[in-house]
CSV table of C-alpha atoms and ligand atoms in Angstrom, one decimal:
chain,number,residue,atom,x,y,z
A,1,UNK,CA,-24.6,-4.3,-4.3
A,2,UNK,CA,-26.8,-6.0,-1.8
A,3,UNK,CA,-26.5,-9.4,-3.6
A,4,UNK,CA,-22.7,-8.9,-4.2
A,5,UNK,CA,-22.3,-8.2,-0.4
A,6,UNK,CA,-24.3,-11.3,0.4
A,7,UNK,CA,-22.2,-13.5,-1.9
A,8,UNK,CA,-18.9,-12.0,-0.5
A,9,UNK,CA,-20.1,-12.6,3.0
A,10,UNK,CA,-20.9,-16.3,2.3
A,11,UNK,CA,-17.5,-16.8,0.6
A,12,UNK,CA,-15.7,-15.2,3.5
A,13,UNK,CA,-17.6,-17.1,6.2
A,14,UNK,CA,-16.7,-20.4,4.7
A,15,UNK,CA,-13.0,-19.8,3.9
A,16,UNK,CA,-9.8,-20.0,5.8
A,17,UNK,CA,-7.6,-19.1,2.9
A,18,UNK,CA,-8.2,-15.5,2.0
A,19,UNK,CA,-5.5,-13.1,0.8
A,20,UNK,CA,-5.9,-9.4,0.6
A,21,UNK,CA,-4.0,-7.2,-1.9
A,22,UNK,CA,-4.5,-3.5,-1.5
A,23,UNK,CA,-3.4,0.1,-2.2
A,24,UNK,CA,-3.8,3.7,-1.3
A,25,UNK,CA,-7.6,3.5,-1.4
A,26,UNK,CA,-7.5,1.4,1.7
A,27,UNK,CA,-6.2,4.4,3.7
A,28,UNK,CA,-8.2,7.3,2.2
A,29,UNK,CA,-10.9,6.7,4.9
A,30,UNK,CA,-8.2,7.2,7.4
A,31,UNK,CA,-7.5,10.6,6.0
A,32,UNK,CA,-4.5,9.8,3.8
A,33,UNK,CA,-4.9,10.9,0.2
A,34,UNK,CA,-4.4,8.4,-2.6
A,35,UNK,CA,-2.3,9.1,-5.7
A,36,UNK,CA,-4.6,9.0,-8.7
A,37,UNK,CA,-8.1,10.1,-7.7
A,38,UNK,CA,-9.2,13.6,-8.6
A,39,UNK,CA,-8.3,14.8,-5.2
A,40,UNK,CA,-5.2,12.5,-5.0
A,41,UNK,CA,-1.6,13.6,-4.7
A,42,UNK,CA,-1.0,13.4,-8.5
A,43,UNK,CA,-3.7,16.1,-9.1
A,44,UNK,CA,-2.3,18.7,-6.7
A,45,UNK,CA,0.1,21.3,-7.9
A,46,UNK,CA,3.7,21.1,-6.9
A,47,UNK,CA,6.9,22.5,-8.4
A,48,UNK,CA,7.6,19.0,-9.8
A,49,UNK,CA,5.1,16.2,-10.5
A,50,UNK,CA,5.0,13.7,-7.6
A,51,UNK,CA,6.1,10.8,-9.9
A,52,UNK,CA,9.3,12.9,-10.4
A,53,UNK,CA,9.8,13.8,-6.8
A,54,UNK,CA,9.3,10.2,-5.7
A,55,UNK,CA,12.0,8.9,-8.1
A,56,UNK,CA,15.5,7.8,-7.2
A,57,UNK,CA,17.0,10.4,-9.6
A,58,UNK,CA,15.2,13.3,-8.0
A,59,UNK,CA,16.1,12.0,-4.5
A,60,UNK,CA,19.7,12.0,-5.4
A,61,UNK,CA,19.7,15.4,-7.2
A,62,UNK,CA,17.3,17.3,-5.0
A,63,UNK,CA,17.2,15.7,-1.5
A,64,UNK,CA,16.0,19.0,0.1
A,65,UNK,CA,12.9,19.2,-2.1
A,66,UNK,CA,12.3,15.4,-1.7
A,67,UNK,CA,12.2,15.7,2.1
A,68,UNK,CA,9.9,18.8,2.0
A,69,UNK,CA,7.4,16.8,-0.1
A,70,UNK,CA,7.9,13.6,1.9
A,71,UNK,CA,7.3,15.2,5.3
A,72,UNK,CA,4.4,17.3,4.0
A,73,UNK,CA,2.6,14.6,2.0
A,74,UNK,CA,3.7,11.1,2.9
A,75,UNK,CA,3.8,11.2,6.6
A,76,UNK,CA,0.5,11.0,8.5
A,77,UNK,CA,1.3,10.7,12.2
A,78,UNK,CA,-2.3,11.2,13.2
A,79,UNK,CA,-3.8,8.6,10.9
A,80,UNK,CA,-5.6,5.7,12.5
A,81,UNK,CA,-6.8,2.4,11.0
A,82,UNK,CA,-10.3,2.4,9.5
A,83,UNK,CA,-12.9,-0.4,9.3
A,84,UNK,CA,-11.1,-2.1,6.4
A,85,UNK,CA,-7.8,-2.4,8.3
A,86,UNK,CA,-9.6,-3.6,11.4
A,87,UNK,CA,-11.7,-6.3,9.7
A,88,UNK,CA,-8.6,-7.7,7.9
A,89,UNK,CA,-6.8,-7.9,11.3
A,90,UNK,CA,-9.9,-9.7,12.7
A,91,UNK,CA,-10.0,-12.2,9.9
A,92,UNK,CA,-6.3,-13.0,10.4
A,93,UNK,CA,-6.9,-13.6,14.1
A,94,UNK,CA,-9.9,-15.9,13.3
A,95,UNK,CA,-7.6,-17.9,11.1
A,96,UNK,CA,-9.4,-16.9,7.9
A,97,UNK,CA,-6.9,-14.6,6.3
A,98,UNK,CA,-3.4,-15.7,5.4
A,99,UNK,CA,-1.8,-12.3,4.6
A,100,UNK,CA,-2.2,-8.7,3.6
A,101,UNK,CA,-0.1,-7.6,0.7
A,102,UNK,CA,0.0,-3.9,0.4
A,103,UNK,CA,1.4,-1.1,-1.7
A,104,UNK,CA,1.0,1.3,1.2
A,105,UNK,CA,3.8,2.6,3.3
A,106,UNK,CA,1.7,3.9,6.2
A,107,UNK,CA,1.9,1.0,8.6
A,108,UNK,CA,-1.9,1.2,9.3
A,109,UNK,CA,-2.4,-2.6,8.9
A,110,UNK,CA,0.1,-3.3,11.6
A,111,UNK,CA,-1.5,-0.6,13.8
A,112,UNK,CA,-4.8,-2.4,13.3
A,113,UNK,CA,-3.3,-5.7,14.6
A,114,UNK,CA,-2.4,-7.5,11.3
A,115,UNK,CA,0.7,-9.6,11.7
A,116,UNK,CA,1.4,-11.0,8.3
A,117,UNK,CA,1.8,-7.8,6.2
A,118,UNK,CA,3.9,-7.9,3.0
A,119,UNK,CA,4.9,-4.3,2.3
A,120,UNK,CA,5.7,-4.2,-1.4
A,121,UNK,CA,6.7,-0.5,-1.4
A,122,UNK,CA,8.3,-0.4,2.1
A,123,UNK,CA,7.4,1.7,5.1
A,124,UNK,CA,7.8,5.2,6.4
A,125,UNK,CA,8.3,3.6,9.9
A,126,UNK,CA,11.8,2.2,9.0
A,127,UNK,CA,14.7,4.4,8.3
A,128,UNK,CA,18.4,3.7,7.5
A,129,UNK,CA,21.6,5.4,6.4
A,130,UNK,CA,22.2,4.8,2.7
A,131,UNK,CA,25.9,4.6,3.2
A,132,UNK,CA,26.6,2.6,6.3
A,133,UNK,CA,23.1,1.0,6.7
A,134,UNK,CA,22.8,2.1,10.3
A,135,UNK,CA,19.1,1.9,11.5
A,136,UNK,CA,17.5,5.2,12.6
A,137,UNK,CA,14.2,5.9,14.4
A,138,UNK,CA,11.6,7.2,12.1
A,139,UNK,CA,11.4,10.4,14.2
A,140,UNK,CA,14.9,11.2,13.1
A,141,UNK,CA,13.7,11.5,9.5
A,142,UNK,CA,10.1,12.4,9.8
A,143,UNK,CA,10.3,15.0,12.5
A,144,UNK,CA,13.6,16.7,11.5
A,145,UNK,CA,14.2,19.4,9.0
A,146,UNK,CA,16.4,19.5,5.9
A,147,UNK,CA,18.2,16.4,4.8
A,148,UNK,CA,18.8,14.0,7.6
A,149,UNK,CA,22.4,12.9,7.8
A,150,UNK,CA,24.1,10.0,9.6
A,151,UNK,CA,27.2,10.4,11.7
A,152,UNK,CA,29.1,8.8,8.8
A,153,UNK,CA,27.9,11.6,6.5
A,154,UNK,CA,25.5,9.5,4.5
A,155,UNK,CA,21.8,10.4,3.9
A,156,UNK,CA,19.3,8.8,6.2
A,157,UNK,CA,16.3,7.8,4.2
A,158,UNK,CA,13.0,6.0,4.7
A,159,UNK,CA,12.8,2.4,3.7
A,160,UNK,CA,10.4,3.1,0.9
A,161,UNK,CA,10.7,2.0,-2.8
A,162,UNK,CA,11.1,5.0,-5.1
A,163,UNK,CA,10.4,5.0,-8.8
A,164,UNK,CA,13.4,3.5,-10.6
A,165,UNK,CA,14.2,1.3,-7.6
A,166,UNK,CA,13.5,-2.5,-7.5
A,167,UNK,CA,11.1,-4.3,-5.2
A,168,UNK,CA,12.4,-6.7,-2.6
A,169,UNK,CA,12.6,-10.1,-4.3
A,170,UNK,CA,11.7,-12.1,-1.2
A,171,UNK,CA,8.5,-10.1,-0.6
A,172,UNK,CA,7.6,-10.4,-4.3
A,173,UNK,CA,8.0,-14.1,-4.5
A,174,UNK,CA,6.2,-14.7,-1.2
A,175,UNK,CA,3.3,-12.5,-2.4
A,176,UNK,CA,3.2,-14.5,-5.7
A,177,UNK,CA,3.0,-17.8,-3.9
A,178,UNK,CA,0.4,-16.6,-1.3
A,179,UNK,CA,-1.8,-15.4,-4.2
A,180,UNK,CA,-1.2,-18.5,-6.3
A,181,UNK,CA,-2.4,-20.7,-3.3
A,182,UNK,CA,-5.3,-18.4,-2.2
A,183,UNK,CA,-8.9,-19.6,-2.3
A,184,UNK,CA,-10.2,-16.0,-2.2
A,185,UNK,CA,-8.2,-13.0,-3.5
A,186,UNK,CA,-9.7,-9.7,-2.4
A,187,UNK,CA,-8.2,-6.7,-4.2
A,188,UNK,CA,-9.1,-3.3,-2.8
A,189,UNK,CA,-8.3,0.4,-3.1
A,190,UNK,CA,-5.8,0.2,-5.9
A,191,UNK,CA,-6.0,1.5,-9.4
A,192,UNK,CA,-3.8,-1.5,-10.5
A,193,UNK,CA,-1.7,1.0,-12.5
A,194,UNK,CA,1.7,0.5,-11.0
A,195,UNK,CA,3.9,-2.5,-12.0
A,196,UNK,CA,5.3,-4.9,-10.9
A,197,UNK,CA,2.8,-4.8,-8.0
A,198,UNK,CA,-0.3,-4.7,-10.3
A,199,UNK,CA,0.9,-7.9,-12.1
A,200,UNK,CA,0.5,-10.0,-9.0
A,201,UNK,CA,-3.2,-10.5,-9.8
A,202,UNK,CA,-2.1,-12.7,-12.7
A,203,UNK,CA,-0.8,-15.3,-10.2
A,204,UNK,CA,-4.3,-16.0,-8.9
A,205,UNK,CA,-5.7,-19.3,-10.1
A,206,UNK,CA,-9.0,-19.6,-8.1
A,207,UNK,CA,-12.6,-18.6,-9.0
A,208,UNK,CA,-13.2,-16.1,-6.2
A,209,UNK,CA,-11.5,-12.9,-7.3
A,210,UNK,CA,-13.1,-10.0,-5.6
A,211,UNK,CA,-12.5,-6.3,-6.5
A,212,UNK,CA,-13.6,-3.6,-4.2
A,213,UNK,CA,-12.7,-0.1,-5.5
A,214,UNK,CA,-14.4,3.3,-5.8
A,215,UNK,CA,-13.7,3.6,-9.5
A,216,UNK,CA,-13.3,1.1,-12.3
A,217,UNK,CA,-10.0,-0.8,-12.6
A,218,UNK,CA,-8.4,-2.5,-15.6
A,219,UNK,CA,-9.2,-5.8,-13.9
A,220,UNK,CA,-12.9,-5.4,-13.4
A,221,UNK,CA,-13.7,-7.7,-16.3
A,222,UNK,CA,-11.4,-10.4,-14.8
A,223,UNK,CA,-13.1,-10.4,-11.4
A,224,UNK,CA,-15.7,-12.9,-10.2
A,225,UNK,CA,-17.2,-10.2,-8.0
A,226,UNK,CA,-16.9,-6.4,-8.4
A,227,UNK,CA,-18.1,-3.9,-5.8
A,228,UNK,CA,-17.7,-0.2,-6.5
A,229,UNK,CA,-17.8,1.6,-3.2
A,230,UNK,CA,-15.7,2.7,-0.2
A,231,UNK,CA,-13.8,-0.2,1.2
A,232,UNK,CA,-14.2,0.8,4.8
A,233,UNK,CA,-18.0,1.1,4.4
A,234,UNK,CA,-18.1,-2.2,2.5
A,235,UNK,CA,-16.0,-4.1,5.1
A,236,UNK,CA,-18.0,-2.8,8.0
A,237,UNK,CA,-21.0,-4.6,6.5
A,238,UNK,CA,-19.2,-8.0,6.4
B,1,OAD,P1,-3.9,4.9,-6.7
B,1,OAD,O1,-4.1,6.3,-6.2
B,1,OAD,O2,-3.3,4.7,-8.0
B,1,OAD,O3,-5.3,4.2,-6.7
B,1,OAD,C1,-6.1,4.2,-5.6
B,1,OAD,C2,-7.5,3.6,-6.0
B,1,OAD,O4,-8.3,3.5,-4.8
B,1,OAD,C3,-8.2,4.5,-7.0
B,1,OAD,O5,-8.7,3.6,-8.0
B,1,OAD,C4,-9.4,5.0,-6.2
B,1,OAD,O6,-10.6,5.1,-6.9
B,1,OAD,C5,-9.6,4.0,-5.1
B,1,OAD,N1,-10.1,4.5,-3.8
B,1,OAD,C6,-9.9,5.6,-3.2
B,1,OAD,N2,-10.5,5.7,-2.0
B,1,OAD,C7,-11.1,4.5,-1.9
B,1,OAD,C8,-12.0,3.9,-0.9
B,1,OAD,N3,-12.3,4.6,0.3
B,1,OAD,N4,-12.4,2.7,-1.1
B,1,OAD,C9,-12.1,2.0,-2.2
B,1,OAD,N5,-11.4,2.5,-3.2
B,1,OAD,C10,-10.9,3.7,-3.0
B,1,OAD,O7,-3.1,4.1,-5.6
B,1,OAD,P2,-2.3,2.7,-5.7
B,1,OAD,O8,-3.0,1.8,-6.6
B,1,OAD,O9,-2.0,2.2,-4.3
B,1,OAD,O10,3.9,3.8,-5.3
B,1,OAD,O11,-0.9,3.2,-6.3
B,1,OAD,C11,0.1,2.3,-6.5
B,1,OAD,C12,1.4,3.0,-6.2
B,1,OAD,O12,1.5,4.3,-7.0
B,1,OAD,C13,1.7,3.5,-4.8
B,1,OAD,O13,2.1,2.5,-4.0
B,1,OAD,C14,2.7,4.5,-5.0
B,1,OAD,C15,2.2,5.2,-6.2
B,1,OAD,O14,3.1,5.9,-7.0
B,1,OAD,C16,5.1,4.3,-4.9
B,1,OAD,O15,5.2,5.4,-4.3
B,1,OAD,C17,6.3,3.5,-5.3
């Protein structure tokens, strides 16, 4: 670990083309549970499995249940950025980091000061009417009760990508090209289980692929450097 940290620090100190790609594990140290760890959302007991609740079909058929789960589990108004979010924002300010590409919907990278954040799965901080596309404040959805309705009668929903829904093409293609051109790609806090996001790793062509994750991932053998640990703790040593 010591040696891996030293190597990573050397790489980072001498680069101005780092791209970070992360997932739910980046925010667990801010108090937001991830999905697939033993204490993650997918291992808790609900009336329906979270993968089902977070699908477009379920949203359409059972919006009341969807919003109960959503407000209870996906909104974290008191969460604050941790050392990983803050370090990434610092690297961007120093001209070292080109972008953060995230699967998270919590907005903590922006709260930490990051400007270039590509949100593959959207954000709980943007809401709109499905029918007329009118934009709503997040408080209208996140702090209300029941199913939030627009004056036109449509359902107001968060701008998050549910299962069965497509990812934004522009965000995907920009992510691909940033990763393709990156000197260092740091992947952190993601199980690399959910596609198409997890497939982005295949666009990297360099020789400094870094994986920082608590548990093993399917890409460990592909990486040039693997650190198993808490990402906030690791980043605070860089
Ligand atoms: P997962 O819950 O699948 O994976 C999180 C990973 O982070 C796990 O491998 C953990 O071991 C690791 N981890 C947890 N805490 C950590 C820490 N402090 N430091 C380092 N690693 C840590 O979450 P994602 O890979 O982000 O999609 O999941 C991808 C998508 O699945 C989510 O965006 C969400 C979900 O369904 C949608 O809702 C569309």
